[in-house]
Coordinates of N, CA and C in Angstrom, one line a residue:
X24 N 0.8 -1.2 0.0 CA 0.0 0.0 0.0 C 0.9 1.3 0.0
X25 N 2.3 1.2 0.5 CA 3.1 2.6 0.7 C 3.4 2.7 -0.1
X26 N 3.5 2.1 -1.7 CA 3.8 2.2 -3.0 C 3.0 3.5 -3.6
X27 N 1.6 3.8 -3.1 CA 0.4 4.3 -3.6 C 0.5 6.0 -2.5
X28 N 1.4 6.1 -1.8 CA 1.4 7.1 -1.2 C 2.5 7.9 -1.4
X29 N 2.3 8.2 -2.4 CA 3.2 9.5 -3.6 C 2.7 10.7 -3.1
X30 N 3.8 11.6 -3.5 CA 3.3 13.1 -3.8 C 2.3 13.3 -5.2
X31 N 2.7 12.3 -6.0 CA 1.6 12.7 -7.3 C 0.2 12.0 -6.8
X32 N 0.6 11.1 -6.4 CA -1.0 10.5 -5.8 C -2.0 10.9 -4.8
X33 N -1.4 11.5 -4.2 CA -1.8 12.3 -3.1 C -2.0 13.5 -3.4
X34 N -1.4 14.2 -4.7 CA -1.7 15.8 -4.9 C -3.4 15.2 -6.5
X35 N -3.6 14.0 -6.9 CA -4.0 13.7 -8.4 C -5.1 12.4 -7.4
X36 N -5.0 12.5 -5.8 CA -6.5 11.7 -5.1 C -7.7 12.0 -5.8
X37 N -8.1 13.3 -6.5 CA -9.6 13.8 -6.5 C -9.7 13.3 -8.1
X38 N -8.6 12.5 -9.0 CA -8.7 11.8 -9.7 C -8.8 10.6 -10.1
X39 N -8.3 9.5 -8.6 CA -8.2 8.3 -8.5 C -9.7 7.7 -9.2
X40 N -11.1 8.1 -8.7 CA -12.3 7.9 -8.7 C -12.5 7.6 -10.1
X41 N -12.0 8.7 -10.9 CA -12.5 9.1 -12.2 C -11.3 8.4 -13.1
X42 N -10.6 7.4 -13.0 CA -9.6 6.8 -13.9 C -10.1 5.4 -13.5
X43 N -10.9 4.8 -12.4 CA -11.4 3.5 -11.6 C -12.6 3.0 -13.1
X44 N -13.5 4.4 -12.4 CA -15.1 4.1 -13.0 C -15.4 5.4 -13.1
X45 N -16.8 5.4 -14.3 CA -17.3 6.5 -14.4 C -18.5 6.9 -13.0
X46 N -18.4 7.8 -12.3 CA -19.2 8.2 -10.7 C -20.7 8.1 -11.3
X47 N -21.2 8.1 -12.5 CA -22.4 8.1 -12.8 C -23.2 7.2 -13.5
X48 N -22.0 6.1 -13.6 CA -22.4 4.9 -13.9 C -22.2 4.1 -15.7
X49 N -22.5 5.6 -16.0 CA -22.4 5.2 -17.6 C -21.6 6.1 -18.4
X50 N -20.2 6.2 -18.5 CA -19.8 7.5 -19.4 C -20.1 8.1 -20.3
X51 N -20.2 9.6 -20.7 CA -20.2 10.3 -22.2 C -19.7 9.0 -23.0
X52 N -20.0 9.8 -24.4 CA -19.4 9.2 -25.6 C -18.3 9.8 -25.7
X53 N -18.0 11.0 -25.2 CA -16.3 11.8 -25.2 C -15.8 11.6 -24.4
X54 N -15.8 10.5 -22.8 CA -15.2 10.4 -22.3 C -13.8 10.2 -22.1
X55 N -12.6 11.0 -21.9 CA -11.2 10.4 -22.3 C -10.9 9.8 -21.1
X56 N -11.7 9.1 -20.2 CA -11.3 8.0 -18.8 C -11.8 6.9 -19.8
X57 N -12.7 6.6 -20.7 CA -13.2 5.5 -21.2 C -12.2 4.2 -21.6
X58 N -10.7 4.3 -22.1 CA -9.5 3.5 -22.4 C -9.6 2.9 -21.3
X59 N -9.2 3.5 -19.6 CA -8.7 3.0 -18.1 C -9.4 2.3 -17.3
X60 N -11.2 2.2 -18.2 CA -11.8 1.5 -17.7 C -11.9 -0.1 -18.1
X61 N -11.0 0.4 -19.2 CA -11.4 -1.4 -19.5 C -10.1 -2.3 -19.3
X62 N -9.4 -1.5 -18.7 CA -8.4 -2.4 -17.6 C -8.9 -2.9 -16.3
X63 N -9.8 -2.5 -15.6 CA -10.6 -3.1 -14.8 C -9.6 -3.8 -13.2
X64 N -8.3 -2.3 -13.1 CA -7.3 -3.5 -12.3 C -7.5 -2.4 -12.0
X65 N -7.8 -1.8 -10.6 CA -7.3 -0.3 -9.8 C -6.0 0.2 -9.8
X66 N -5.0 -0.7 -9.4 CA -3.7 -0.9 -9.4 C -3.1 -0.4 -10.8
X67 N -3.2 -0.9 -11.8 CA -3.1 -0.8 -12.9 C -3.4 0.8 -13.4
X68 N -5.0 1.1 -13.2 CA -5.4 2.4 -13.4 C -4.4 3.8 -12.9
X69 N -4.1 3.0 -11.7 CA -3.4 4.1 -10.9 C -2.0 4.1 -11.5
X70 N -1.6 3.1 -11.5 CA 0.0 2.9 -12.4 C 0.2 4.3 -13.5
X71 N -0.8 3.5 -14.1 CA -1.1 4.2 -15.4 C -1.3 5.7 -15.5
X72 N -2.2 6.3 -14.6 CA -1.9 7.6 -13.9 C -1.6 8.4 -13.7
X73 N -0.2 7.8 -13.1 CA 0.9 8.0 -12.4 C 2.4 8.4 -13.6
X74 N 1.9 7.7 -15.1 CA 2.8 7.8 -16.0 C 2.1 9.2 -17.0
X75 N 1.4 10.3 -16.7 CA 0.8 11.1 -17.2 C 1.5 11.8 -16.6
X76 N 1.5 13.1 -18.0 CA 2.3 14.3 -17.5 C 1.3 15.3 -16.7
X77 N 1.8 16.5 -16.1 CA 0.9 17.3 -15.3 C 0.2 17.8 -16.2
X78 N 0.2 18.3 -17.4 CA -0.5 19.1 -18.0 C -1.7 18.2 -19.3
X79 N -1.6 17.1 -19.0 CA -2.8 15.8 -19.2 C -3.3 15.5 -18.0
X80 N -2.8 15.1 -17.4 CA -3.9 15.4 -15.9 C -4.9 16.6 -15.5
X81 N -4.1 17.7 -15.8 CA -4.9 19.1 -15.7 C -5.9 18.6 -16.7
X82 N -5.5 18.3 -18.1 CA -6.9 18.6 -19.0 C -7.9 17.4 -18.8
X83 N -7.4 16.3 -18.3 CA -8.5 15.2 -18.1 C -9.0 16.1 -16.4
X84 N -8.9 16.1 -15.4 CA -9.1 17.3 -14.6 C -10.0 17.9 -14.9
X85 N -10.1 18.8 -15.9 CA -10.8 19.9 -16.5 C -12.0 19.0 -16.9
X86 N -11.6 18.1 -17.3 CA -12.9 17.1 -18.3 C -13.7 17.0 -16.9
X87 N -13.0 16.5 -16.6 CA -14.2 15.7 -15.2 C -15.1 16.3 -14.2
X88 N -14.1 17.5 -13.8 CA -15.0 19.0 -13.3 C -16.1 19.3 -14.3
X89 N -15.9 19.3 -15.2 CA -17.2 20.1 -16.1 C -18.1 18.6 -16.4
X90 N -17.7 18.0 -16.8 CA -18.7 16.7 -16.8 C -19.2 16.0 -15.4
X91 N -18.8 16.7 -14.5 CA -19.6 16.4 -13.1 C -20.8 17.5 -12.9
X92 N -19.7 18.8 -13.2 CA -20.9 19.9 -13.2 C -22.1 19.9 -13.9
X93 N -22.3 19.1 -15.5 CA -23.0 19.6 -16.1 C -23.7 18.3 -15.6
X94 N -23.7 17.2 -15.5 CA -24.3 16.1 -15.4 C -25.5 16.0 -13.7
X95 N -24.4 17.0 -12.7 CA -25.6 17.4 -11.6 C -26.7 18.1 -12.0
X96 N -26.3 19.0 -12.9 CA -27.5 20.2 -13.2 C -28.2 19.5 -13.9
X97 N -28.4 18.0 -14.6 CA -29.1 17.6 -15.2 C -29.7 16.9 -14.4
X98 N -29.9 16.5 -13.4 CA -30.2 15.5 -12.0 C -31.7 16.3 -11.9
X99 N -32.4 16.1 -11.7 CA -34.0 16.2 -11.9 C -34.9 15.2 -10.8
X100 N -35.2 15.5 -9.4 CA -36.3 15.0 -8.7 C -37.3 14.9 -9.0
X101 N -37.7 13.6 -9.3 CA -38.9 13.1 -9.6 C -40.2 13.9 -8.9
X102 N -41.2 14.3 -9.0 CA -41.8 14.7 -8.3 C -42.5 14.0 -7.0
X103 N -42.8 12.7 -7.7 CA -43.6 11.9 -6.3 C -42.2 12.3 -5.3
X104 N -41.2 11.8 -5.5 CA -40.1 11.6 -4.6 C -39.7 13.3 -4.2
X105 N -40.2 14.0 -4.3 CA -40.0 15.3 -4.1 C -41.2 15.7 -2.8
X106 N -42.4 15.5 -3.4 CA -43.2 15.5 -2.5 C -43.4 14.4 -1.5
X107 N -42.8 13.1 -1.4 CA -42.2 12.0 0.2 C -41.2 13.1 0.8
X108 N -40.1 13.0 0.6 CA -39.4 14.3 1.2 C -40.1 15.6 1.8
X109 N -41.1 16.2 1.2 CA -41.5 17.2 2.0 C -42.6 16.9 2.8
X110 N -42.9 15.7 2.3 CA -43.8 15.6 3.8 C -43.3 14.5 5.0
X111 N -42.4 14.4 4.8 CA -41.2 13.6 5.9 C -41.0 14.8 6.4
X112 N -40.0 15.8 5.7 CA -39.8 17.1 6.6 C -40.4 17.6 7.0
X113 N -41.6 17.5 6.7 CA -42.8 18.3 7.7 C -43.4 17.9 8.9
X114 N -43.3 16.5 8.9 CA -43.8 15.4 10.0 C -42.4 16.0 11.4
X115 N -41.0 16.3 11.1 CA -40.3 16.4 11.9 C -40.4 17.5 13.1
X116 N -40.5 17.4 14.1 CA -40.3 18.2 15.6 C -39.7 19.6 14.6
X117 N -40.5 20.3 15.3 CA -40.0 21.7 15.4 C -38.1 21.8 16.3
X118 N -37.2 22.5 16.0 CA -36.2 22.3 17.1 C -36.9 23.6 17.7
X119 N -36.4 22.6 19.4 CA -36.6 23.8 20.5 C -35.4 24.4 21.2
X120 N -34.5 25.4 21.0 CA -33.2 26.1 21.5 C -32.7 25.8 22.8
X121 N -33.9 25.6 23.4 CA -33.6 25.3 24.8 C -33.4 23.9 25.4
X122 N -33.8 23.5 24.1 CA -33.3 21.7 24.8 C -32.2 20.9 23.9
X123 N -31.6 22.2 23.4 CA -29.6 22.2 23.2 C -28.6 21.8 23.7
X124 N -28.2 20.9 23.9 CA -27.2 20.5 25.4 C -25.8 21.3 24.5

């Protein structure tokens, strides 16, 4: 395991996820993580990673920020399940300040 505790791996962690598997289950068709997944080895993935320059990291980086971003904004609550939620929240106790420990 102390193999995996680099300065590049530890500064390129908020990338490990996105070189594994795609976080949303099914990738774009532009995805450039799409190659790393069909190694299917973590170990591997990360190897692999690891042999990228900084300024391909930055731009797959960039890929993944914005294809996280745009893919929440597309995230849409069903409505039944919108209205369970608010009336769950509504069933809950008022908070009372004075019984704050």
């Amino acid at each position: 395991m102390k193999k995996y505790l680099t300065k590049k791996n530890i500064k390129n962690a908020d990338m490990v996820s996105a070189f594994i598997s795609c976080p949303f289950g099914e990738p774009s068709e532009d995805c450039p993580f799409i190659p790393y997944y069909g190694i299917n080895n973590a170990g591997k993935q990360i190897d692999l990673m690891n042999t990228l320059s900084e300024p391909k990291l930055q731009q797959l980086r960039s890929h993944h920020q914005s294809c996280v971003a745009l893919r929440r904004s597309q995230i849409v609550l069903k409505s039944a399940d919108s209205k369970i939620m608010q009336k769950k929240h509504s069933e809950l106790p008022s908070p009372n300040p004075t019984n704050i420990m």
